[in-house]
Amino acid sequence: MRSPMRVLLCATALATAAAGCTGTPERVRPTAAVTVPASVDPPVVVLDPGHNGRNAENRAAIERQVPDGRGGMKACNTTGTATDAGYPEHAFTFDVATRVAQRLAAAGIRAVLTRADDDGVGPCVDERGNAGAAADADAVVSIHADGAAPEASGFHVALSDPPLHPAQEAPARALGVAVRDAMRAAGFPDADYIGRDGLDLRADLAGLNHATRPTVLVECANMRHPEEAALVSSPEGRDRYAAAIAAGIHAFLAAR
């Protein structure tokens, strides 16, 4: 059974993901959602900020081969991409995930991050994929940004396909559609270079393949596109992405 209701903000290593942690964020305005009553267990959402700050310095560690969830192997992790000005994806994803976690916590939802800061290595993609089960999560959202050609723009939400677990079927699709619709409502355009209708069906993403909880990966923007690079590099832009992702999670949880 989950811990008694408290407003929780967790940024823990996966080894302690199920243990819980406390800390009420200050000056956080709740999103438009019904706060969970104190008499029920809070929903649990795992947020997976892509990559990590010291991956580039530890190539041997991140190039180690791990199961890809479909019978093959792939690298533990990668360095991620960056804007042409040098703002890195790993910093973007951690900042956005932290902002999403604050919003969820303010509404009484327990948020668990797959990494505690932006100054480490990994975790590997298979461990990230198993994070939802480790935390007994109701939903898992992996947060990324793309590094496509400069003329490409927009966001997309990736889903594991063909599904390998029941959670990757209708539950993951419902989460993906909820996040996509919230991104659209926030004014972000669908990707014009990948996927269809803002969704991208993928068999090559280990974090999705290993999932046994509803899990999606959102590529928020193309960091090589000049306008989107400016947006992801600004605190105001990152807050817009965080607000949209949090709204999508709220919509998914409310519809269950």
PDB file of C-alpha atoms in Angstrom:
ATOM      1  CA  MET A   1       0.000   0.000   0.000  1.00  0.00           C
ATOM      2  CA  ARG A   2       1.240   3.477  -0.809  1.00  0.00           C
ATOM      3  CA  SER A   3       2.223   5.901   1.913  1.00  0.00           C
ATOM      4  CA  PRO A   4      -0.469   8.125   3.543  1.00  0.00           C
ATOM      5  CA  MET A   5      -1.427  11.196   1.585  1.00  0.00           C
ATOM      6  CA  ARG A   6       1.064  14.044   1.673  1.00  0.00           C
ATOM      7  CA  VAL A   7       2.154  16.527  -0.959  1.00  0.00           C
ATOM      8  CA  LEU A   8       5.324  14.804  -2.093  1.00  0.00           C
ATOM      9  CA  LEU A   9       8.062  15.866  -4.448  1.00  0.00           C
ATOM     10  CA  CYS A  10      10.559  13.070  -5.043  1.00  0.00           C
ATOM     11  CA  ALA A  11      13.841  13.344  -6.894  1.00  0.00           C
ATOM     12  CA  THR A  12      15.437  10.062  -5.958  1.00  0.00           C
ATOM     13  CA  ALA A  13      17.621   7.329  -7.298  1.00  0.00           C
ATOM     14  CA  LEU A  14      15.603   4.401  -8.571  1.00  0.00           C
ATOM     15  CA  ALA A  15      16.844   2.240  -5.718  1.00  0.00           C
ATOM     16  CA  THR A  16      14.800   4.371  -3.351  1.00  0.00           C
ATOM     17  CA  ALA A  17      12.008   5.305  -5.712  1.00  0.00           C
ATOM     18  CA  ALA A  18       9.364   3.373  -3.827  1.00  0.00           C
ATOM     19  CA  ALA A  19      10.409   4.606  -0.388  1.00  0.00           C
ATOM     20  CA  GLY A  20       8.947   8.109  -0.741  1.00  0.00           C
ATOM     21  CA  CYS A  21      10.311  11.514   0.187  1.00  0.00           C
ATOM     22  CA  THR A  22       8.908  14.790   1.371  1.00  0.00           C
ATOM     23  CA  GLY A  23       9.203  18.420   0.532  1.00  0.00           C
ATOM     24  CA  THR A  24       6.491  20.868  -0.409  1.00  0.00           C
ATOM     25  CA  PRO A  25       7.660  23.205  -3.194  1.00  0.00           C
ATOM     26  CA  GLU A  26       7.381  26.895  -2.424  1.00  0.00           C
ATOM     27  CA  ARG A  27       5.573  29.433  -4.589  1.00  0.00           C
ATOM     28  CA  VAL A  28       4.137  26.802  -6.894  1.00  0.00           C
ATOM     29  CA  ARG A  29       0.726  27.521  -8.365  1.00  0.00           C
ATOM     30  CA  PRO A  30      -1.332  24.331  -8.794  1.00  0.00           C
ATOM     31  CA  THR A  31      -2.578  23.499 -12.276  1.00  0.00           C
ATOM     32  CA  ALA A  32      -6.286  23.181 -12.942  1.00  0.00           C
ATOM     33  CA  ALA A  33      -6.901  19.812 -11.339  1.00  0.00           C
ATOM     34  CA  VAL A  34      -8.789  18.412  -8.404  1.00  0.00           C
ATOM     35  CA  THR A  35      -6.491  17.946  -5.411  1.00  0.00           C
ATOM     36  CA  VAL A  36      -6.404  14.366  -4.156  1.00  0.00           C
ATOM     37  CA  PRO A  37      -8.378  13.942  -0.904  1.00  0.00           C
ATOM     38  CA  ALA A  38      -6.305  13.115   2.168  1.00  0.00           C
ATOM     39  CA  SER A  39      -8.282   9.895   2.685  1.00  0.00           C
ATOM     40  CA  VAL A  40      -6.933   8.199  -0.452  1.00  0.00           C
ATOM     41  CA  ASP A  41      -3.498   7.238  -1.660  1.00  0.00           C
ATOM     42  CA  PRO A  42      -2.062   9.815  -4.072  1.00  0.00           C
ATOM     43  CA  PRO A  43      -1.433   8.880  -7.696  1.00  0.00           C
ATOM     44  CA  VAL A  44       2.216   8.210  -8.501  1.00  0.00           C
ATOM     45  CA  VAL A  45       3.834   9.579 -11.650  1.00  0.00           C
ATOM     46  CA  VAL A  46       7.394   8.791 -12.721  1.00  0.00           C
ATOM     47  CA  LEU A  47       9.133  11.563 -14.651  1.00  0.00           C
ATOM     48  CA  ASP A  48      12.165  10.484 -16.647  1.00  0.00           C
ATOM     49  CA  PRO A  49      14.373  13.432 -17.683  1.00  0.00           C
ATOM     50  CA  GLY A  50      16.447  12.146 -20.588  1.00  0.00           C
ATOM     51  CA  HIS A  51      20.223  11.656 -20.460  1.00  0.00           C
ATOM     52  CA  ASN A  52      22.390  13.137 -17.663  1.00  0.00           C
ATOM     53  CA  GLY A  53      24.961  15.865 -17.143  1.00  0.00           C
ATOM     54  CA  ARG A  54      28.088  13.686 -16.950  1.00  0.00           C
ATOM     55  CA  ASN A  55      27.251  11.140 -19.647  1.00  0.00           C
ATOM     56  CA  ALA A  56      29.682  12.746 -22.098  1.00  0.00           C
ATOM     57  CA  GLU A  57      32.566  12.308 -19.629  1.00  0.00           C
ATOM     58  CA  ASN A  58      31.793   8.641 -19.073  1.00  0.00           C
ATOM     59  CA  ARG A  59      31.566   7.086 -22.512  1.00  0.00           C
ATOM     60  CA  ALA A  60      32.514   3.596 -21.364  1.00  0.00           C
ATOM     61  CA  ALA A  61      29.659   3.565 -18.874  1.00  0.00           C
ATOM     62  CA  ILE A  62      26.968   4.836 -21.220  1.00  0.00           C
ATOM     63  CA  GLU A  63      28.128   2.711 -24.158  1.00  0.00           C
ATOM     64  CA  ARG A  64      27.769  -0.488 -22.137  1.00  0.00           C
ATOM     65  CA  GLN A  65      25.210  -2.739 -23.812  1.00  0.00           C
ATOM     66  CA  VAL A  66      21.891  -3.422 -22.060  1.00  0.00           C
ATOM     67  CA  PRO A  67      18.701  -5.251 -23.137  1.00  0.00           C
ATOM     68  CA  ASP A  68      16.538  -3.233 -25.517  1.00  0.00           C
ATOM     69  CA  GLY A  69      13.313  -4.963 -24.488  1.00  0.00           C
ATOM     70  CA  ARG A  70      12.837  -6.717 -27.828  1.00  0.00           C
ATOM     71  CA  GLY A  71      15.504  -9.381 -27.628  1.00  0.00           C
ATOM     72  CA  GLY A  72      18.400  -7.183 -28.714  1.00  0.00           C
ATOM     73  CA  MET A  73      20.927  -4.936 -27.050  1.00  0.00           C
ATOM     74  CA  LYS A  74      21.682  -1.239 -27.186  1.00  0.00           C
ATOM     75  CA  ALA A  75      23.801   1.375 -25.441  1.00  0.00           C
ATOM     76  CA  CYS A  76      23.019   2.109 -21.798  1.00  0.00           C
ATOM     77  CA  ASN A  77      22.439   5.782 -22.593  1.00  0.00           C
ATOM     78  CA  THR A  78      23.623   8.643 -24.808  1.00  0.00           C
ATOM     79  CA  THR A  79      24.788  12.203 -24.340  1.00  0.00           C
ATOM     80  CA  GLY A  80      21.691  13.727 -25.913  1.00  0.00           C
ATOM     81  CA  THR A  81      21.682  16.710 -28.226  1.00  0.00           C
ATOM     82  CA  ALA A  82      22.089  20.481 -27.762  1.00  0.00           C
ATOM     83  CA  THR A  83      21.190  23.780 -29.369  1.00  0.00           C
ATOM     84  CA  ASP A  84      23.699  25.301 -31.769  1.00  0.00           C
ATOM     85  CA  ALA A  85      24.565  27.714 -28.952  1.00  0.00           C
ATOM     86  CA  GLY A  86      25.446  24.797 -26.679  1.00  0.00           C
ATOM     87  CA  TYR A  87      22.452  24.513 -24.342  1.00  0.00           C
ATOM     88  CA  PRO A  88      22.273  20.755 -23.652  1.00  0.00           C
ATOM     89  CA  GLU A  89      19.272  18.476 -23.793  1.00  0.00           C
ATOM     90  CA  HIS A  90      20.122  16.930 -20.424  1.00  0.00           C
ATOM     91  CA  ALA A  91      19.825  20.330 -18.712  1.00  0.00           C
ATOM     92  CA  PHE A  92      16.566  21.079 -20.516  1.00  0.00           C
ATOM     93  CA  THR A  93      14.967  17.766 -19.598  1.00  0.00           C
ATOM     94  CA  PHE A  94      15.935  17.945 -15.936  1.00  0.00           C
ATOM     95  CA  ASP A  95      14.655  21.500 -15.561  1.00  0.00           C
ATOM     96  CA  VAL A  96      11.355  20.691 -17.277  1.00  0.00           C
ATOM     97  CA  ALA A  97      10.899  17.477 -15.258  1.00  0.00           C
ATOM     98  CA  THR A  98      11.500  19.369 -12.015  1.00  0.00           C
ATOM     99  CA  ARG A  99       8.917  21.974 -12.993  1.00  0.00           C
ATOM    100  CA  VAL A 100       6.401  19.263 -13.889  1.00  0.00           C
ATOM    101  CA  ALA A 101       7.061  17.553 -10.541  1.00  0.00           C
ATOM    102  CA  GLN A 102       6.390  20.790  -8.670  1.00  0.00           C
ATOM    103  CA  ARG A 103       3.046  21.197 -10.391  1.00  0.00           C
ATOM    104  CA  LEU A 104       2.039  17.620  -9.699  1.00  0.00           C
ATOM    105  CA  ALA A 105       3.097  17.879  -6.062  1.00  0.00           C
ATOM    106  CA  ALA A 106       1.058  21.042  -5.635  1.00  0.00           C
ATOM    107  CA  ALA A 107      -2.032  19.068  -6.704  1.00  0.00           C
ATOM    108  CA  GLY A 108      -1.286  16.172  -4.344  1.00  0.00           C
ATOM    109  CA  ILE A 109       0.297  13.829  -6.874  1.00  0.00           C
ATOM    110  CA  ARG A 110       3.490  12.017  -5.913  1.00  0.00           C
ATOM    111  CA  ALA A 111       6.210  12.612  -8.500  1.00  0.00           C
ATOM    112  CA  VAL A 112       9.279  10.357  -8.719  1.00  0.00           C
ATOM    113  CA  LEU A 113      12.250  11.343 -10.895  1.00  0.00           C
ATOM    114  CA  THR A 114      14.567   8.748 -12.408  1.00  0.00           C
ATOM    115  CA  ARG A 115      17.587  10.901 -11.540  1.00  0.00           C
ATOM    116  CA  ALA A 116      18.134  13.198  -8.600  1.00  0.00           C
ATOM    117  CA  ASP A 117      20.137  15.911 -10.358  1.00  0.00           C
ATOM    118  CA  ASP A 118      21.883  16.829 -13.608  1.00  0.00           C
ATOM    119  CA  ASP A 119      25.354  15.951 -12.365  1.00  0.00           C
ATOM    120  CA  GLY A 120      25.472  12.182 -12.779  1.00  0.00           C
ATOM    121  CA  VAL A 121      25.702   9.306 -15.257  1.00  0.00           C
ATOM    122  CA  GLY A 122      22.758   7.294 -16.585  1.00  0.00           C
ATOM    123  CA  PRO A 123      20.693   5.501 -15.428  1.00  0.00           C
ATOM    124  CA  CYS A 124      20.581   3.043 -18.304  1.00  0.00           C
ATOM    125  CA  VAL A 125      17.551   2.913 -20.572  1.00  0.00           C
ATOM    126  CA  ASP A 126      16.418  -0.497 -19.314  1.00  0.00           C
ATOM    127  CA  GLU A 127      16.470   0.771 -15.727  1.00  0.00           C
ATOM    128  CA  ARG A 128      14.511   3.832 -16.789  1.00  0.00           C
ATOM    129  CA  GLY A 129      12.015   1.555 -18.497  1.00  0.00           C
ATOM    130  CA  ASN A 130      11.517  -0.425 -15.290  1.00  0.00           C
ATOM    131  CA  ALA A 131      11.126   2.719 -13.169  1.00  0.00           C
ATOM    132  CA  GLY A 132       7.338   2.723 -13.412  1.00  0.00           C
ATOM    133  CA  ALA A 133       7.069  -0.748 -11.910  1.00  0.00           C
ATOM    134  CA  ALA A 134       9.640   0.088  -9.218  1.00  0.00           C
ATOM    135  CA  ALA A 135       7.559   3.066  -8.080  1.00  0.00           C
ATOM    136  CA  ASP A 136       4.161   1.369  -8.631  1.00  0.00           C
ATOM    137  CA  ALA A 137       3.390   4.282 -10.934  1.00  0.00           C
ATOM    138  CA  ASP A 138       0.078   5.206 -12.487  1.00  0.00           C
ATOM    139  CA  ALA A 139       1.882   6.878 -15.390  1.00  0.00           C
ATOM    140  CA  VAL A 140       5.408   7.437 -16.691  1.00  0.00           C
ATOM    141  CA  VAL A 141       6.483  10.343 -18.900  1.00  0.00           C
ATOM    142  CA  SER A 142       9.970  10.472 -20.357  1.00  0.00           C
ATOM    143  CA  ILE A 143      11.004  14.012 -21.303  1.00  0.00           C
ATOM    144  CA  HIS A 144      13.350  14.747 -24.204  1.00  0.00           C
ATOM    145  CA  ALA A 145      14.115  17.196 -26.990  1.00  0.00           C
ATOM    146  CA  ASP A 146      15.202  16.266 -30.495  1.00  0.00           C
ATOM    147  CA  GLY A 147      18.244  17.095 -32.584  1.00  0.00           C
ATOM    148  CA  ALA A 148      16.849  17.018 -36.122  1.00  0.00           C
ATOM    149  CA  ALA A 149      17.625  19.114 -39.198  1.00  0.00           C
ATOM    150  CA  PRO A 150      17.350  22.891 -38.603  1.00  0.00           C
ATOM    151  CA  GLU A 151      14.254  23.241 -40.764  1.00  0.00           C
ATOM    152  CA  ALA A 152      12.335  20.577 -38.798  1.00  0.00           C
ATOM    153  CA  SER A 153      10.083  21.706 -35.962  1.00  0.00           C
ATOM    154  CA  GLY A 154       7.394  20.667 -33.525  1.00  0.00           C
ATOM    155  CA  PHE A 155       6.847  18.099 -30.791  1.00  0.00           C
ATOM    156  CA  HIS A 156       5.872  14.441 -30.934  1.00  0.00           C
ATOM    157  CA  VAL A 157       4.895  11.803 -28.395  1.00  0.00           C
ATOM    158  CA  ALA A 158       6.436   8.344 -28.848  1.00  0.00           C
ATOM    159  CA  LEU A 159       4.698   5.062 -27.991  1.00  0.00           C
ATOM    160  CA  SER A 160       6.063   1.511 -27.974  1.00  0.00           C
ATOM    161  CA  ASP A 161       4.800  -0.346 -31.057  1.00  0.00           C
ATOM    162  CA  PRO A 162       4.051  -3.144 -31.520  1.00  0.00           C
ATOM    163  CA  PRO A 163       3.091  -3.337 -27.828  1.00  0.00           C
ATOM    164  CA  LEU A 164       4.859  -5.885 -25.638  1.00  0.00           C
ATOM    165  CA  HIS A 165       2.683  -5.505 -22.515  1.00  0.00           C
ATOM    166  CA  PRO A 166      -0.987  -4.615 -21.959  1.00  0.00           C
ATOM    167  CA  ALA A 167       0.046  -1.293 -20.400  1.00  0.00           C
ATOM    168  CA  GLN A 168       1.694  -0.354 -23.713  1.00  0.00           C
ATOM    169  CA  GLU A 169      -1.625  -0.732 -25.535  1.00  0.00           C
ATOM    170  CA  ALA A 170      -4.734   1.338 -24.695  1.00  0.00           C
ATOM    171  CA  PRO A 171      -3.384   2.813 -21.401  1.00  0.00           C
ATOM    172  CA  ALA A 172      -0.196   4.157 -23.005  1.00  0.00           C
ATOM    173  CA  ARG A 173      -2.105   5.447 -25.999  1.00  0.00           C
ATOM    174  CA  ALA A 174      -4.549   7.272 -23.712  1.00  0.00           C
ATOM    175  CA  LEU A 175      -1.607   8.878 -21.903  1.00  0.00           C
ATOM    176  CA  GLY A 176       0.035   9.775 -25.205  1.00  0.00           C
ATOM    177  CA  VAL A 177      -3.113  11.384 -26.570  1.00  0.00           C
ATOM    178  CA  ALA A 178      -3.638  13.309 -23.320  1.00  0.00           C
ATOM    179  CA  VAL A 179      -0.086  14.703 -23.411  1.00  0.00           C
ATOM    180  CA  ARG A 180      -0.345  15.452 -27.139  1.00  0.00           C
ATOM    181  CA  ASP A 181      -3.629  17.306 -26.718  1.00  0.00           C
ATOM    182  CA  ALA A 182      -2.236  19.331 -23.819  1.00  0.00           C
ATOM    183  CA  MET A 183       0.827  20.276 -25.852  1.00  0.00           C
ATOM    184  CA  ARG A 184      -1.413  21.367 -28.700  1.00  0.00           C
ATOM    185  CA  ALA A 185      -3.619  23.354 -26.317  1.00  0.00           C
ATOM    186  CA  ALA A 186      -0.509  25.148 -25.055  1.00  0.00           C
ATOM    187  CA  GLY A 187       0.265  26.291 -28.604  1.00  0.00           C
ATOM    188  CA  PHE A 188       2.984  23.801 -29.540  1.00  0.00           C
ATOM    189  CA  PRO A 189       2.711  22.443 -33.103  1.00  0.00           C
ATOM    190  CA  ASP A 190       2.850  18.778 -34.080  1.00  0.00           C
ATOM    191  CA  ALA A 191       6.194  17.708 -35.525  1.00  0.00           C
ATOM    192  CA  ASP A 192       6.381  18.279 -39.277  1.00  0.00           C
ATOM    193  CA  TYR A 193       9.201  15.771 -39.818  1.00  0.00           C
ATOM    194  CA  ILE A 194       8.323  12.617 -37.883  1.00  0.00           C
ATOM    195  CA  GLY A 195       5.260  10.697 -36.715  1.00  0.00           C
ATOM    196  CA  ARG A 196       1.643  11.421 -37.539  1.00  0.00           C
ATOM    197  CA  ASP A 197      -0.827  13.655 -35.719  1.00  0.00           C
ATOM    198  CA  GLY A 198       1.737  14.320 -32.999  1.00  0.00           C
ATOM    199  CA  LEU A 199       2.237  10.604 -32.212  1.00  0.00           C
ATOM    200  CA  ASP A 200       5.187   8.419 -33.195  1.00  0.00           C
ATOM    201  CA  LEU A 201       4.986   4.608 -32.985  1.00  0.00           C
ATOM    202  CA  ARG A 202       8.429   3.202 -32.174  1.00  0.00           C
ATOM    203  CA  ALA A 203       9.989  -0.214 -31.629  1.00  0.00           C
ATOM    204  CA  ASP A 204      13.524   1.033 -30.910  1.00  0.00           C
ATOM    205  CA  LEU A 205      13.119   2.897 -27.616  1.00  0.00           C
ATOM    206  CA  ALA A 206      14.139   0.597 -24.759  1.00  0.00           C
ATOM    207  CA  GLY A 207      12.615   2.805 -22.094  1.00  0.00           C
ATOM    208  CA  LEU A 208       9.210   2.272 -23.708  1.00  0.00           C
ATOM    209  CA  ASN A 209       9.769  -1.394 -24.546  1.00  0.00           C
ATOM    210  CA  HIS A 210      10.516  -2.362 -20.935  1.00  0.00           C
ATOM    211  CA  ALA A 211       7.522  -0.496 -19.516  1.00  0.00           C
ATOM    212  CA  THR A 212       4.805  -2.316 -17.597  1.00  0.00           C
ATOM    213  CA  ARG A 213       2.993   0.897 -16.673  1.00  0.00           C
ATOM    214  CA  PRO A 214       1.439   3.417 -19.108  1.00  0.00           C
ATOM    215  CA  THR A 215       4.548   5.111 -20.515  1.00  0.00           C
ATOM    216  CA  VAL A 216       5.220   7.687 -23.222  1.00  0.00           C
ATOM    217  CA  LEU A 217       8.201   9.732 -24.363  1.00  0.00           C
ATOM    218  CA  VAL A 218       7.639  13.334 -25.382  1.00  0.00           C
ATOM    219  CA  GLU A 219      10.135  15.052 -27.678  1.00  0.00           C
ATOM    220  CA  CYS A 220       9.247  18.613 -26.763  1.00  0.00           C
ATOM    221  CA  ALA A 221      10.991  20.430 -29.587  1.00  0.00           C
ATOM    222  CA  ASN A 222      13.823  20.346 -32.111  1.00  0.00           C
ATOM    223  CA  MET A 223      16.804  21.966 -30.420  1.00  0.00           C
ATOM    224  CA  ARG A 224      18.404  22.698 -33.805  1.00  0.00           C
ATOM    225  CA  HIS A 225      15.469  24.794 -35.009  1.00  0.00           C
ATOM    226  CA  PRO A 226      16.325  28.461 -34.281  1.00  0.00           C
ATOM    227  CA  GLU A 227      12.965  29.488 -32.804  1.00  0.00           C
ATOM    228  CA  GLU A 228      12.528  26.319 -30.787  1.00  0.00           C
ATOM    229  CA  ALA A 229      16.137  26.527 -29.581  1.00  0.00           C
ATOM    230  CA  ALA A 230      15.372  29.965 -28.157  1.00  0.00           C
ATOM    231  CA  LEU A 231      12.251  28.620 -26.481  1.00  0.00           C
ATOM    232  CA  VAL A 232      13.878  25.621 -24.803  1.00  0.00           C
ATOM    233  CA  SER A 233      16.794  27.804 -23.671  1.00  0.00           C
ATOM    234  CA  SER A 234      14.587  30.228 -21.739  1.00  0.00           C
ATOM    235  CA  PRO A 235      13.093  29.629 -18.278  1.00  0.00           C
ATOM    236  CA  GLU A 236       9.768  30.939 -19.573  1.00  0.00           C
ATOM    237  CA  GLY A 237       9.794  28.477 -22.458  1.00  0.00           C
ATOM    238  CA  ARG A 238      10.676  25.560 -20.201  1.00  0.00           C
ATOM    239  CA  ASP A 239       7.838  26.546 -17.891  1.00  0.00           C
ATOM    240  CA  ARG A 240       5.421  26.441 -20.823  1.00  0.00           C
ATOM    241  CA  TYR A 241       6.526  22.913 -21.691  1.00  0.00           C
ATOM    242  CA  ALA A 242       6.244  21.840 -18.057  1.00  0.00           C
ATOM    243  CA  ALA A 243       2.751  23.298 -17.711  1.00  0.00           C
ATOM    244  CA  ALA A 244       1.590  21.472 -20.837  1.00  0.00           C
ATOM    245  CA  ILE A 245       3.042  18.117 -19.762  1.00  0.00           C
ATOM    246  CA  ALA A 246       1.541  18.449 -16.288  1.00  0.00           C
ATOM    247  CA  ALA A 247      -1.845  19.278 -17.815  1.00  0.00           C
ATOM    248  CA  GLY A 248      -1.653  16.173 -19.995  1.00  0.00           C
ATOM    249  CA  ILE A 249      -0.844  13.989 -16.980  1.00  0.00           C
ATOM    250  CA  HIS A 250      -3.748  15.497 -15.029  1.00  0.00           C
ATOM    251  CA  ALA A 251      -6.118  14.793 -17.934  1.00  0.00           C
ATOM    252  CA  PHE A 252      -4.965  11.185 -18.145  1.00  0.00           C
ATOM    253  CA  LEU A 253      -5.340  10.580 -14.408  1.00  0.00           C
ATOM    254  CA  ALA A 254      -8.765  12.246 -14.306  1.00  0.00           C
ATOM    255  CA  ALA A 255     -10.073  10.060 -17.156  1.00  0.00           C
ATOM    256  CA  ARG A 256      -9.095   6.690 -15.648  1.00  0.00           C
TER     257      ARG A 256
END
